[in-house]
């Protein structure tokens, strides 16, 4: 991986992802207050944890960019996996915590659980397709 200067984009995306996730939850809670549909709350929590996972992933990318690794803006999934495995390897040497990476994985799993539990806990939600 090539060395280059820090851009600061990834730290901004990290903060923006966190703010968007929190705002999604707030808007969903406001909608829930008026409609009392449980699916809206589940969707809000899924977006909160998705935003947190995205923010933590961008935090990892920011640190790797800071360390001099070439992090492209348009990457394939396997390139992300390579960057994350490299972060896992060098994090103790740089004095970084691995919890950002494990937290991102945990949050994306929580987001998936909340999102996939909508049909279980809120089965009476009207379908978009009218079925």
PDB file of C-alpha atoms in Angstrom:
ATOM      1  CA  UNK A   1       0.000   0.000   0.000  1.00  0.00           C
ATOM      2  CA  UNK A   2       1.316   3.397  -0.901  1.00  0.00           C
ATOM      3  CA  UNK A   3       1.905   6.259   1.470  1.00  0.00           C
ATOM      4  CA  UNK A   4       0.099   9.586   1.115  1.00  0.00           C
ATOM      5  CA  UNK A   5      -1.057  12.519   3.215  1.00  0.00           C
ATOM      6  CA  UNK A   6      -4.133  12.582   5.404  1.00  0.00           C
ATOM      7  CA  UNK A   7      -7.251  13.917   3.675  1.00  0.00           C
ATOM      8  CA  UNK A   8      -9.668  14.200   6.596  1.00  0.00           C
ATOM      9  CA  UNK A   9     -12.617  12.948   4.547  1.00  0.00           C
ATOM     10  CA  UNK A  10     -12.996   9.727   6.509  1.00  0.00           C
ATOM     11  CA  UNK A  11     -13.162  11.473   9.895  1.00  0.00           C
ATOM     12  CA  UNK A  12     -15.871  13.757   8.505  1.00  0.00           C
ATOM     13  CA  UNK A  13     -17.787  10.778   7.109  1.00  0.00           C
ATOM     14  CA  UNK A  14     -17.459   9.048  10.471  1.00  0.00           C
ATOM     15  CA  UNK A  15     -19.063  11.964  12.282  1.00  0.00           C
ATOM     16  CA  UNK A  16     -21.714  12.418   9.590  1.00  0.00           C
ATOM     17  CA  UNK A  17     -22.691   8.728   9.723  1.00  0.00           C
ATOM     18  CA  UNK A  18     -23.129   8.898  13.469  1.00  0.00           C
ATOM     19  CA  UNK A  19     -25.248  12.057  13.257  1.00  0.00           C
ATOM     20  CA  UNK A  20     -27.432  10.606  10.484  1.00  0.00           C
ATOM     21  CA  UNK A  21     -28.020   7.423  12.502  1.00  0.00           C
ATOM     22  CA  UNK A  22     -29.077   9.435  15.555  1.00  0.00           C
ATOM     23  CA  UNK A  23     -31.327  11.680  13.459  1.00  0.00           C
ATOM     24  CA  UNK A  24     -32.945   8.644  11.839  1.00  0.00           C
ATOM     25  CA  UNK A  25     -33.798   7.279  15.284  1.00  0.00           C
ATOM     26  CA  UNK A  26     -35.193  10.643  16.428  1.00  0.00           C
ATOM     27  CA  UNK A  27     -37.402  10.984  13.339  1.00  0.00           C
ATOM     28  CA  UNK A  28     -38.612   7.399  13.704  1.00  0.00           C
ATOM     29  CA  UNK A  29     -39.468   8.008  17.362  1.00  0.00           C
ATOM     30  CA  UNK A  30     -41.473  11.092  16.361  1.00  0.00           C
ATOM     31  CA  UNK A  31     -43.337   9.040  13.737  1.00  0.00           C
ATOM     32  CA  UNK A  32     -43.921   6.317  16.319  1.00  0.00           C
ATOM     33  CA  UNK A  33     -45.386   8.885  18.709  1.00  0.00           C
ATOM     34  CA  UNK A  34     -48.101   9.685  16.145  1.00  0.00           C
ATOM     35  CA  UNK A  35     -48.696   6.256  14.595  1.00  0.00           C
ATOM     36  CA  UNK A  36     -47.797   3.780  17.378  1.00  0.00           C
ATOM     37  CA  UNK A  37     -46.435   1.306  14.842  1.00  0.00           C
ATOM     38  CA  UNK A  38     -43.691  -0.809  16.388  1.00  0.00           C
ATOM     39  CA  UNK A  39     -41.976  -1.343  13.056  1.00  0.00           C
ATOM     40  CA  UNK A  40     -40.966   2.312  12.961  1.00  0.00           C
ATOM     41  CA  UNK A  41     -39.040   2.010  16.235  1.00  0.00           C
ATOM     42  CA  UNK A  42     -37.319  -1.174  15.077  1.00  0.00           C
ATOM     43  CA  UNK A  43     -36.354   0.516  11.822  1.00  0.00           C
ATOM     44  CA  UNK A  44     -35.045   3.541  13.771  1.00  0.00           C
ATOM     45  CA  UNK A  45     -32.823   1.362  15.949  1.00  0.00           C
ATOM     46  CA  UNK A  46     -31.583  -0.508  12.873  1.00  0.00           C
ATOM     47  CA  UNK A  47     -30.577   2.813  11.311  1.00  0.00           C
ATOM     48  CA  UNK A  48     -28.954   3.976  14.568  1.00  0.00           C
ATOM     49  CA  UNK A  49     -26.768   0.874  14.781  1.00  0.00           C
ATOM     50  CA  UNK A  50     -26.109   0.996  11.039  1.00  0.00           C
ATOM     51  CA  UNK A  51     -24.925   4.591  11.364  1.00  0.00           C
ATOM     52  CA  UNK A  52     -22.762   3.675  14.344  1.00  0.00           C
ATOM     53  CA  UNK A  53     -21.235   0.733  12.449  1.00  0.00           C
ATOM     54  CA  UNK A  54     -20.578   2.954   9.449  1.00  0.00           C
ATOM     55  CA  UNK A  55     -19.042   5.630  11.676  1.00  0.00           C
ATOM     56  CA  UNK A  56     -16.719   3.099  13.309  1.00  0.00           C
ATOM     57  CA  UNK A  57     -15.716   1.684   9.922  1.00  0.00           C
ATOM     58  CA  UNK A  58     -14.896   5.190   8.697  1.00  0.00           C
ATOM     59  CA  UNK A  59     -12.916   5.742  11.906  1.00  0.00           C
ATOM     60  CA  UNK A  60     -10.808   2.694  11.038  1.00  0.00           C
ATOM     61  CA  UNK A  61     -10.325   3.991   7.487  1.00  0.00           C
ATOM     62  CA  UNK A  62      -9.317   7.392   8.875  1.00  0.00           C
ATOM     63  CA  UNK A  63      -6.706   5.821  11.110  1.00  0.00           C
ATOM     64  CA  UNK A  64      -5.334   3.741   8.259  1.00  0.00           C
ATOM     65  CA  UNK A  65      -5.191   6.835   6.062  1.00  0.00           C
ATOM     66  CA  UNK A  66      -3.400   8.656   8.892  1.00  0.00           C
ATOM     67  CA  UNK A  67      -0.887   5.808   9.081  1.00  0.00           C
ATOM     68  CA  UNK A  68      -0.034   6.336   5.413  1.00  0.00           C
ATOM     69  CA  UNK A  69      -1.996   3.547   3.766  1.00  0.00           C
ATOM     70  CA  UNK A  70      -3.612   4.200   0.398  1.00  0.00           C
ATOM     71  CA  UNK A  71      -7.357   4.175   0.974  1.00  0.00           C
ATOM     72  CA  UNK A  72      -9.362   4.819  -2.159  1.00  0.00           C
ATOM     73  CA  UNK A  73     -12.818   6.362  -2.093  1.00  0.00           C
ATOM     74  CA  UNK A  74     -14.261   3.763  -4.457  1.00  0.00           C
ATOM     75  CA  UNK A  75     -13.197   0.332  -3.277  1.00  0.00           C
ATOM     76  CA  UNK A  76     -14.293  -3.230  -3.806  1.00  0.00           C
ATOM     77  CA  UNK A  77     -15.405  -5.231  -0.783  1.00  0.00           C
ATOM     78  CA  UNK A  78     -12.281  -7.392  -0.836  1.00  0.00           C
ATOM     79  CA  UNK A  79     -10.159  -4.227  -0.652  1.00  0.00           C
ATOM     80  CA  UNK A  80     -12.047  -3.185   2.470  1.00  0.00           C
ATOM     81  CA  UNK A  81     -11.444  -6.594   3.997  1.00  0.00           C
ATOM     82  CA  UNK A  82      -7.735  -6.252   3.250  1.00  0.00           C
ATOM     83  CA  UNK A  83      -7.622  -2.826   4.941  1.00  0.00           C
ATOM     84  CA  UNK A  84      -9.533  -4.096   7.976  1.00  0.00           C
ATOM     85  CA  UNK A  85      -7.294  -7.142   8.340  1.00  0.00           C
ATOM     86  CA  UNK A  86      -4.249  -4.887   8.103  1.00  0.00           C
ATOM     87  CA  UNK A  87      -5.774  -2.643  10.793  1.00  0.00           C
ATOM     88  CA  UNK A  88      -6.322  -5.696  13.001  1.00  0.00           C
ATOM     89  CA  UNK A  89      -2.672  -6.619  12.539  1.00  0.00           C
ATOM     90  CA  UNK A  90      -1.087  -3.199  13.178  1.00  0.00           C
ATOM     91  CA  UNK A  91      -3.503  -1.806  15.789  1.00  0.00           C
ATOM     92  CA  UNK A  92      -1.551  -3.085  18.831  1.00  0.00           C
ATOM     93  CA  UNK A  93       1.741  -1.845  17.362  1.00  0.00           C
ATOM     94  CA  UNK A  94       0.319   1.675  16.876  1.00  0.00           C
ATOM     95  CA  UNK A  95      -1.381   1.745  20.278  1.00  0.00           C
ATOM     96  CA  UNK A  96      -4.857   1.687  18.711  1.00  0.00           C
ATOM     97  CA  UNK A  97      -7.744  -0.269  20.077  1.00  0.00           C
ATOM     98  CA  UNK A  98      -9.222  -3.101  18.084  1.00  0.00           C
ATOM     99  CA  UNK A  99     -12.603  -2.249  19.588  1.00  0.00           C
ATOM    100  CA  UNK A 100     -13.436   0.083  16.686  1.00  0.00           C
ATOM    101  CA  UNK A 101     -13.368  -2.881  14.320  1.00  0.00           C
ATOM    102  CA  UNK A 102     -15.140  -5.295  16.657  1.00  0.00           C
ATOM    103  CA  UNK A 103     -17.657  -2.589  17.566  1.00  0.00           C
ATOM    104  CA  UNK A 104     -18.436  -1.988  13.891  1.00  0.00           C
ATOM    105  CA  UNK A 105     -19.039  -5.704  13.373  1.00  0.00           C
ATOM    106  CA  UNK A 106     -21.210  -5.922  16.487  1.00  0.00           C
ATOM    107  CA  UNK A 107     -23.246  -2.852  15.472  1.00  0.00           C
ATOM    108  CA  UNK A 108     -23.860  -4.119  11.945  1.00  0.00           C
ATOM    109  CA  UNK A 109     -25.076  -7.408  13.393  1.00  0.00           C
ATOM    110  CA  UNK A 110     -27.403  -5.528  15.769  1.00  0.00           C
ATOM    111  CA  UNK A 111     -28.689  -3.444  12.873  1.00  0.00           C
ATOM    112  CA  UNK A 112     -29.427  -6.630  10.922  1.00  0.00           C
ATOM    113  CA  UNK A 113     -31.221  -8.150  13.921  1.00  0.00           C
ATOM    114  CA  UNK A 114     -33.427  -5.077  14.345  1.00  0.00           C
ATOM    115  CA  UNK A 115     -34.130  -4.846  10.633  1.00  0.00           C
ATOM    116  CA  UNK A 116     -34.932  -8.533  10.222  1.00  0.00           C
ATOM    117  CA  UNK A 117     -37.096  -8.583  13.366  1.00  0.00           C
ATOM    118  CA  UNK A 118     -39.622  -6.152  11.888  1.00  0.00           C
ATOM    119  CA  UNK A 119     -41.779  -8.944  10.359  1.00  0.00           C
ATOM    120  CA  UNK A 120     -41.628 -10.877  13.649  1.00  0.00           C
ATOM    121  CA  UNK A 121     -42.507  -8.137  16.135  1.00  0.00           C
ATOM    122  CA  UNK A 122     -44.649  -5.960  13.890  1.00  0.00           C
ATOM    123  CA  UNK A 123     -46.481  -8.362  11.568  1.00  0.00           C
ATOM    124  CA  UNK A 124     -49.582  -6.172  11.146  1.00  0.00           C
ATOM    125  CA  UNK A 125     -47.814  -3.363   9.342  1.00  0.00           C
ATOM    126  CA  UNK A 126     -49.547  -2.639   6.015  1.00  0.00           C
ATOM    127  CA  UNK A 127     -47.472  -3.755   3.063  1.00  0.00           C
ATOM    128  CA  UNK A 128     -46.188  -1.314   0.508  1.00  0.00           C
ATOM    129  CA  UNK A 129     -47.423  -3.598  -2.256  1.00  0.00           C
ATOM    130  CA  UNK A 130     -50.957  -3.905  -0.831  1.00  0.00           C
ATOM    131  CA  UNK A 131     -50.864  -7.649  -0.060  1.00  0.00           C
TER     132      UNK A 131
END
